Amino acid sequence: MEDFDRWADFQADAETTRFIGGARSRAEVWRALMSVAGAWALTGTGFFSVIEKSSSRWIGRIGPWNPHGWPGPEVGWSLHRDAMGQGYALEAATATMDYAVDVLGWDDVIHSIDPDNVASRRLAQRLGSINRGPGRLPPPFEDAAVDLWGQSAAEWRENRKRFGA
């Protein structure tokens, strides 16, 4: 709950959230946060809070996510505006890909990315994922334009070597 105010600030920013459903009210953010906590409790997947070491501030959410009806098990990411462009997304997404493959045992990982989301496409490419083409999300997101980027666990293990581990 200590992350709620920063999460609400992040979700209120229309530009930051334009590719993840748009700005939300504090009440909507509270329900979304409860959904993430519930997903962890019930499925063992959700979003990790990304905490900046130097300030202890919540700066984003990145995690293994596999909602009902989703086109596949996903590692997704979103950062607060003041944390963008500092390498946090790559560091956290790399750790999350490791977690998805090594701990959760996922054989394949996707990233559902709006075709206009240049920053997320670049991050997916840096991780070694490839654009597999258009995808379809379940309701209420069925009208969202997304491309499914991804890679197999074997491909990730190979791509991971580029990060020195």
PDB file of C-alpha atoms in Angstrom:
ATOM      1  CA  MET A   1       0.000   0.000   0.000  1.00  0.00           C
ATOM      2  CA  GLU A   2       2.976   2.318   0.477  1.00  0.00           C
ATOM      3  CA  ASP A   3       3.293   2.407  -3.342  1.00  0.00           C
ATOM      4  CA  PHE A   4      -0.288   3.520  -3.919  1.00  0.00           C
ATOM      5  CA  ASP A   5       0.269   7.305  -4.159  1.00  0.00           C
ATOM      6  CA  ARG A   6       3.079   6.986  -6.712  1.00  0.00           C
ATOM      7  CA  TRP A   7       1.134   4.319  -8.632  1.00  0.00           C
ATOM      8  CA  ALA A   8      -1.911   6.626  -8.691  1.00  0.00           C
ATOM      9  CA  ASP A   9       0.249   9.542  -9.874  1.00  0.00           C
ATOM     10  CA  PHE A  10       1.681   7.337 -12.644  1.00  0.00           C
ATOM     11  CA  GLN A  11      -1.785   6.115 -13.701  1.00  0.00           C
ATOM     12  CA  ALA A  12      -3.192   9.683 -13.766  1.00  0.00           C
ATOM     13  CA  ASP A  13      -0.673  10.724 -16.445  1.00  0.00           C
ATOM     14  CA  ALA A  14      -2.442  10.445 -19.819  1.00  0.00           C
ATOM     15  CA  GLU A  15       0.806  10.383 -21.801  1.00  0.00           C
ATOM     16  CA  THR A  16       2.449   7.699 -19.648  1.00  0.00           C
ATOM     17  CA  THR A  17      -0.635   5.495 -19.792  1.00  0.00           C
ATOM     18  CA  ARG A  18      -1.753   6.043 -23.382  1.00  0.00           C
ATOM     19  CA  PHE A  19      -0.589   2.564 -24.424  1.00  0.00           C
ATOM     20  CA  ILE A  20      -1.957   0.767 -21.345  1.00  0.00           C
ATOM     21  CA  GLY A  21      -5.580   1.866 -21.294  1.00  0.00           C
ATOM     22  CA  GLY A  22      -5.286   5.568 -20.496  1.00  0.00           C
ATOM     23  CA  ALA A  23      -5.406   7.659 -17.360  1.00  0.00           C
ATOM     24  CA  ARG A  24      -7.325   6.319 -14.377  1.00  0.00           C
ATOM     25  CA  SER A  25      -8.864   7.824 -11.275  1.00  0.00           C
ATOM     26  CA  ARG A  26      -7.496   7.011  -7.826  1.00  0.00           C
ATOM     27  CA  ALA A  27     -10.471   4.690  -7.255  1.00  0.00           C
ATOM     28  CA  GLU A  28      -9.703   2.800 -10.480  1.00  0.00           C
ATOM     29  CA  VAL A  29      -6.009   2.610  -9.560  1.00  0.00           C
ATOM     30  CA  TRP A  30      -6.886   1.234  -6.137  1.00  0.00           C
ATOM     31  CA  ARG A  31      -8.922  -1.558  -7.785  1.00  0.00           C
ATOM     32  CA  ALA A  32      -6.095  -2.255 -10.262  1.00  0.00           C
ATOM     33  CA  LEU A  33      -3.561  -2.478  -7.429  1.00  0.00           C
ATOM     34  CA  MET A  34      -5.836  -4.884  -5.579  1.00  0.00           C
ATOM     35  CA  SER A  35      -6.131  -6.967  -8.770  1.00  0.00           C
ATOM     36  CA  VAL A  36      -2.349  -7.210  -9.048  1.00  0.00           C
ATOM     37  CA  ALA A  37      -2.057  -8.239  -5.389  1.00  0.00           C
ATOM     38  CA  GLY A  38      -4.815 -10.793  -5.934  1.00  0.00           C
ATOM     39  CA  ALA A  39      -3.123 -12.138  -9.057  1.00  0.00           C
ATOM     40  CA  TRP A  40       0.061 -12.744  -7.061  1.00  0.00           C
ATOM     41  CA  ALA A  41      -1.873 -14.498  -4.313  1.00  0.00           C
ATOM     42  CA  LEU A  42      -3.942 -16.665  -6.640  1.00  0.00           C
ATOM     43  CA  THR A  43      -1.658 -17.353  -9.625  1.00  0.00           C
ATOM     44  CA  GLY A  44       1.884 -16.486  -8.571  1.00  0.00           C
ATOM     45  CA  THR A  45       2.140 -13.888 -11.342  1.00  0.00           C
ATOM     46  CA  GLY A  46       1.601 -10.142 -11.460  1.00  0.00           C
ATOM     47  CA  PHE A  47       3.664  -6.980 -11.550  1.00  0.00           C
ATOM     48  CA  PHE A  48       6.719  -6.358  -9.419  1.00  0.00           C
ATOM     49  CA  SER A  49       7.031  -2.869  -7.995  1.00  0.00           C
ATOM     50  CA  VAL A  50      10.213  -1.281  -9.288  1.00  0.00           C
ATOM     51  CA  ILE A  51      11.814   0.693  -6.469  1.00  0.00           C
ATOM     52  CA  GLU A  52      14.633   3.146  -7.105  1.00  0.00           C
ATOM     53  CA  LYS A  53      17.497   2.206  -4.785  1.00  0.00           C
ATOM     54  CA  SER A  54      18.784   5.741  -4.222  1.00  0.00           C
ATOM     55  CA  SER A  55      15.409   7.211  -3.210  1.00  0.00           C
ATOM     56  CA  SER A  56      13.301   4.172  -2.230  1.00  0.00           C
ATOM     57  CA  ARG A  57      10.573   5.591  -4.514  1.00  0.00           C
ATOM     58  CA  TRP A  58       8.174   3.427  -6.516  1.00  0.00           C
ATOM     59  CA  ILE A  59       9.091   4.110 -10.142  1.00  0.00           C
ATOM     60  CA  GLY A  60       7.116   1.529 -12.070  1.00  0.00           C
ATOM     61  CA  ARG A  61       5.721  -1.928 -12.486  1.00  0.00           C
ATOM     62  CA  ILE A  62       7.262  -4.748 -14.455  1.00  0.00           C
ATOM     63  CA  GLY A  63       6.300  -8.340 -14.210  1.00  0.00           C
ATOM     64  CA  PRO A  64       5.161 -11.722 -15.414  1.00  0.00           C
ATOM     65  CA  TRP A  65       1.485 -11.447 -16.252  1.00  0.00           C
ATOM     66  CA  ASN A  66      -0.869 -14.062 -17.632  1.00  0.00           C
ATOM     67  CA  PRO A  67      -4.506 -12.942 -17.300  1.00  0.00           C
ATOM     68  CA  HIS A  68      -7.354 -15.192 -18.361  1.00  0.00           C
ATOM     69  CA  GLY A  69      -7.791 -15.073 -22.148  1.00  0.00           C
ATOM     70  CA  TRP A  70      -4.480 -13.295 -22.738  1.00  0.00           C
ATOM     71  CA  PRO A  71      -2.631 -14.334 -25.921  1.00  0.00           C
ATOM     72  CA  GLY A  72       0.180 -15.854 -23.871  1.00  0.00           C
ATOM     73  CA  PRO A  73       2.281 -15.463 -20.736  1.00  0.00           C
ATOM     74  CA  GLU A  74       3.615 -11.913 -20.838  1.00  0.00           C
ATOM     75  CA  VAL A  75       6.423  -9.916 -19.328  1.00  0.00           C
ATOM     76  CA  GLY A  76       5.065  -6.378 -19.364  1.00  0.00           C
ATOM     77  CA  TRP A  77       6.391  -3.041 -18.195  1.00  0.00           C
ATOM     78  CA  SER A  78       5.376   0.525 -17.417  1.00  0.00           C
ATOM     79  CA  LEU A  79       7.407   3.211 -15.702  1.00  0.00           C
ATOM     80  CA  HIS A  80       6.554   6.490 -14.022  1.00  0.00           C
ATOM     81  CA  ARG A  81       7.426   9.416 -16.290  1.00  0.00           C
ATOM     82  CA  ASP A  82      10.276  10.572 -14.022  1.00  0.00           C
ATOM     83  CA  ALA A  83      11.972   7.154 -14.292  1.00  0.00           C
ATOM     84  CA  MET A  84      11.964   6.811 -18.074  1.00  0.00           C
ATOM     85  CA  GLY A  85      15.163   6.807 -20.100  1.00  0.00           C
ATOM     86  CA  GLN A  86      17.435   5.793 -17.227  1.00  0.00           C
ATOM     87  CA  GLY A  87      17.877   2.084 -17.952  1.00  0.00           C
ATOM     88  CA  TYR A  88      15.474   0.882 -15.264  1.00  0.00           C
ATOM     89  CA  ALA A  89      13.125  -0.828 -17.728  1.00  0.00           C
ATOM     90  CA  LEU A  90      15.904  -2.914 -19.303  1.00  0.00           C
ATOM     91  CA  GLU A  91      17.328  -3.915 -15.922  1.00  0.00           C
ATOM     92  CA  ALA A  92      13.931  -4.865 -14.476  1.00  0.00           C
ATOM     93  CA  ALA A  93      12.676  -6.551 -17.650  1.00  0.00           C
ATOM     94  CA  THR A  94      15.856  -8.636 -17.832  1.00  0.00           C
ATOM     95  CA  ALA A  95      15.394  -9.796 -14.240  1.00  0.00           C
ATOM     96  CA  THR A  96      11.720 -10.507 -14.926  1.00  0.00           C
ATOM     97  CA  MET A  97      12.503 -12.528 -18.057  1.00  0.00           C
ATOM     98  CA  ASP A  98      14.907 -14.592 -15.930  1.00  0.00           C
ATOM     99  CA  TYR A  99      12.177 -15.061 -13.326  1.00  0.00           C
ATOM    100  CA  ALA A 100       9.576 -16.070 -15.920  1.00  0.00           C
ATOM    101  CA  VAL A 101      11.854 -18.637 -17.517  1.00  0.00           C
ATOM    102  CA  ASP A 102      13.858 -19.914 -14.539  1.00  0.00           C
ATOM    103  CA  VAL A 103      11.341 -19.725 -11.684  1.00  0.00           C
ATOM    104  CA  LEU A 104       7.936 -19.906 -13.364  1.00  0.00           C
ATOM    105  CA  GLY A 105       9.183 -22.328 -16.017  1.00  0.00           C
ATOM    106  CA  TRP A 106       7.577 -20.508 -18.933  1.00  0.00           C
ATOM    107  CA  ASP A 107       8.582 -21.977 -22.301  1.00  0.00           C
ATOM    108  CA  ASP A 108       7.595 -18.830 -24.184  1.00  0.00           C
ATOM    109  CA  VAL A 109       7.220 -15.157 -23.239  1.00  0.00           C
ATOM    110  CA  ILE A 110       5.320 -12.453 -25.093  1.00  0.00           C
ATOM    111  CA  HIS A 111       5.046  -8.674 -24.859  1.00  0.00           C
ATOM    112  CA  SER A 112       1.800  -7.185 -26.205  1.00  0.00           C
ATOM    113  CA  ILE A 113       2.832  -3.792 -27.573  1.00  0.00           C
ATOM    114  CA  ASP A 114       0.856  -1.065 -29.323  1.00  0.00           C
ATOM    115  CA  PRO A 115       2.476  -0.603 -32.766  1.00  0.00           C
ATOM    116  CA  ASP A 116       2.937   3.132 -31.999  1.00  0.00           C
ATOM    117  CA  ASN A 117       4.787   2.487 -28.731  1.00  0.00           C
ATOM    118  CA  VAL A 118       8.324   3.048 -29.972  1.00  0.00           C
ATOM    119  CA  ALA A 119       9.960   2.860 -26.529  1.00  0.00           C
ATOM    120  CA  SER A 120       8.414  -0.539 -25.733  1.00  0.00           C
ATOM    121  CA  ARG A 121       9.261  -1.894 -29.176  1.00  0.00           C
ATOM    122  CA  ARG A 122      12.885  -0.854 -28.614  1.00  0.00           C
ATOM    123  CA  LEU A 123      12.970  -2.520 -25.208  1.00  0.00           C
ATOM    124  CA  ALA A 124      11.514  -5.732 -26.639  1.00  0.00           C
ATOM    125  CA  GLN A 125      14.189  -5.685 -29.355  1.00  0.00           C
ATOM    126  CA  ARG A 126      16.958  -5.092 -26.798  1.00  0.00           C
ATOM    127  CA  LEU A 127      15.692  -8.143 -24.914  1.00  0.00           C
ATOM    128  CA  GLY A 128      15.962 -10.162 -28.133  1.00  0.00           C
ATOM    129  CA  SER A 129      12.234 -10.528 -28.758  1.00  0.00           C
ATOM    130  CA  ILE A 130      10.890 -10.429 -32.283  1.00  0.00           C
ATOM    131  CA  ASN A 131       7.635  -9.034 -33.621  1.00  0.00           C
ATOM    132  CA  ARG A 132       5.388 -12.015 -34.292  1.00  0.00           C
ATOM    133  CA  GLY A 133       2.642  -9.872 -35.804  1.00  0.00           C
ATOM    134  CA  PRO A 134      -0.753  -8.571 -34.742  1.00  0.00           C
ATOM    135  CA  GLY A 135      -2.451 -10.032 -31.711  1.00  0.00           C
ATOM    136  CA  ARG A 136      -5.805  -9.783 -30.023  1.00  0.00           C
ATOM    137  CA  LEU A 137      -6.424  -9.101 -26.359  1.00  0.00           C
ATOM    138  CA  PRO A 138      -9.527 -10.268 -24.465  1.00  0.00           C
ATOM    139  CA  PRO A 139     -12.353  -7.929 -23.420  1.00  0.00           C
ATOM    140  CA  PRO A 140     -12.351  -5.153 -22.406  1.00  0.00           C
ATOM    141  CA  PHE A 141      -9.174  -4.611 -24.471  1.00  0.00           C
ATOM    142  CA  GLU A 142     -10.321  -6.355 -27.674  1.00  0.00           C
ATOM    143  CA  ASP A 143     -10.192  -3.111 -29.693  1.00  0.00           C
ATOM    144  CA  ALA A 144      -6.612  -2.263 -28.703  1.00  0.00           C
ATOM    145  CA  ALA A 145      -4.078  -2.541 -31.507  1.00  0.00           C
ATOM    146  CA  VAL A 146      -1.203  -4.752 -30.369  1.00  0.00           C
ATOM    147  CA  ASP A 147       1.649  -6.608 -31.928  1.00  0.00           C
ATOM    148  CA  LEU A 148       2.833  -9.698 -30.096  1.00  0.00           C
ATOM    149  CA  TRP A 149       6.554  -9.661 -29.554  1.00  0.00           C
ATOM    150  CA  GLY A 150       8.243 -12.626 -27.971  1.00  0.00           C
ATOM    151  CA  GLN A 151      10.793 -15.365 -27.710  1.00  0.00           C
ATOM    152  CA  SER A 152      11.104 -18.899 -26.433  1.00  0.00           C
ATOM    153  CA  ALA A 153      12.851 -19.754 -23.180  1.00  0.00           C
ATOM    154  CA  ALA A 154      15.737 -21.232 -25.185  1.00  0.00           C
ATOM    155  CA  GLU A 155      16.043 -18.024 -27.203  1.00  0.00           C
ATOM    156  CA  TRP A 156      16.008 -15.978 -23.986  1.00  0.00           C
ATOM    157  CA  ARG A 157      18.798 -18.071 -22.469  1.00  0.00           C
ATOM    158  CA  GLU A 158      20.875 -17.363 -25.548  1.00  0.00           C
ATOM    159  CA  ASN A 159      19.917 -13.675 -25.722  1.00  0.00           C
ATOM    160  CA  ARG A 160      20.579 -13.298 -21.983  1.00  0.00           C
ATOM    161  CA  LYS A 161      24.277 -13.863 -22.580  1.00  0.00           C
ATOM    162  CA  ARG A 162      24.469 -10.375 -24.121  1.00  0.00           C
ATOM    163  CA  PHE A 163      23.824  -8.918 -20.665  1.00  0.00           C
ATOM    164  CA  GLY A 164      26.865 -10.587 -19.155  1.00  0.00           C
ATOM    165  CA  ALA A 165      25.151 -13.257 -17.117  1.00  0.00           C
TER     166      ALA A 165
END
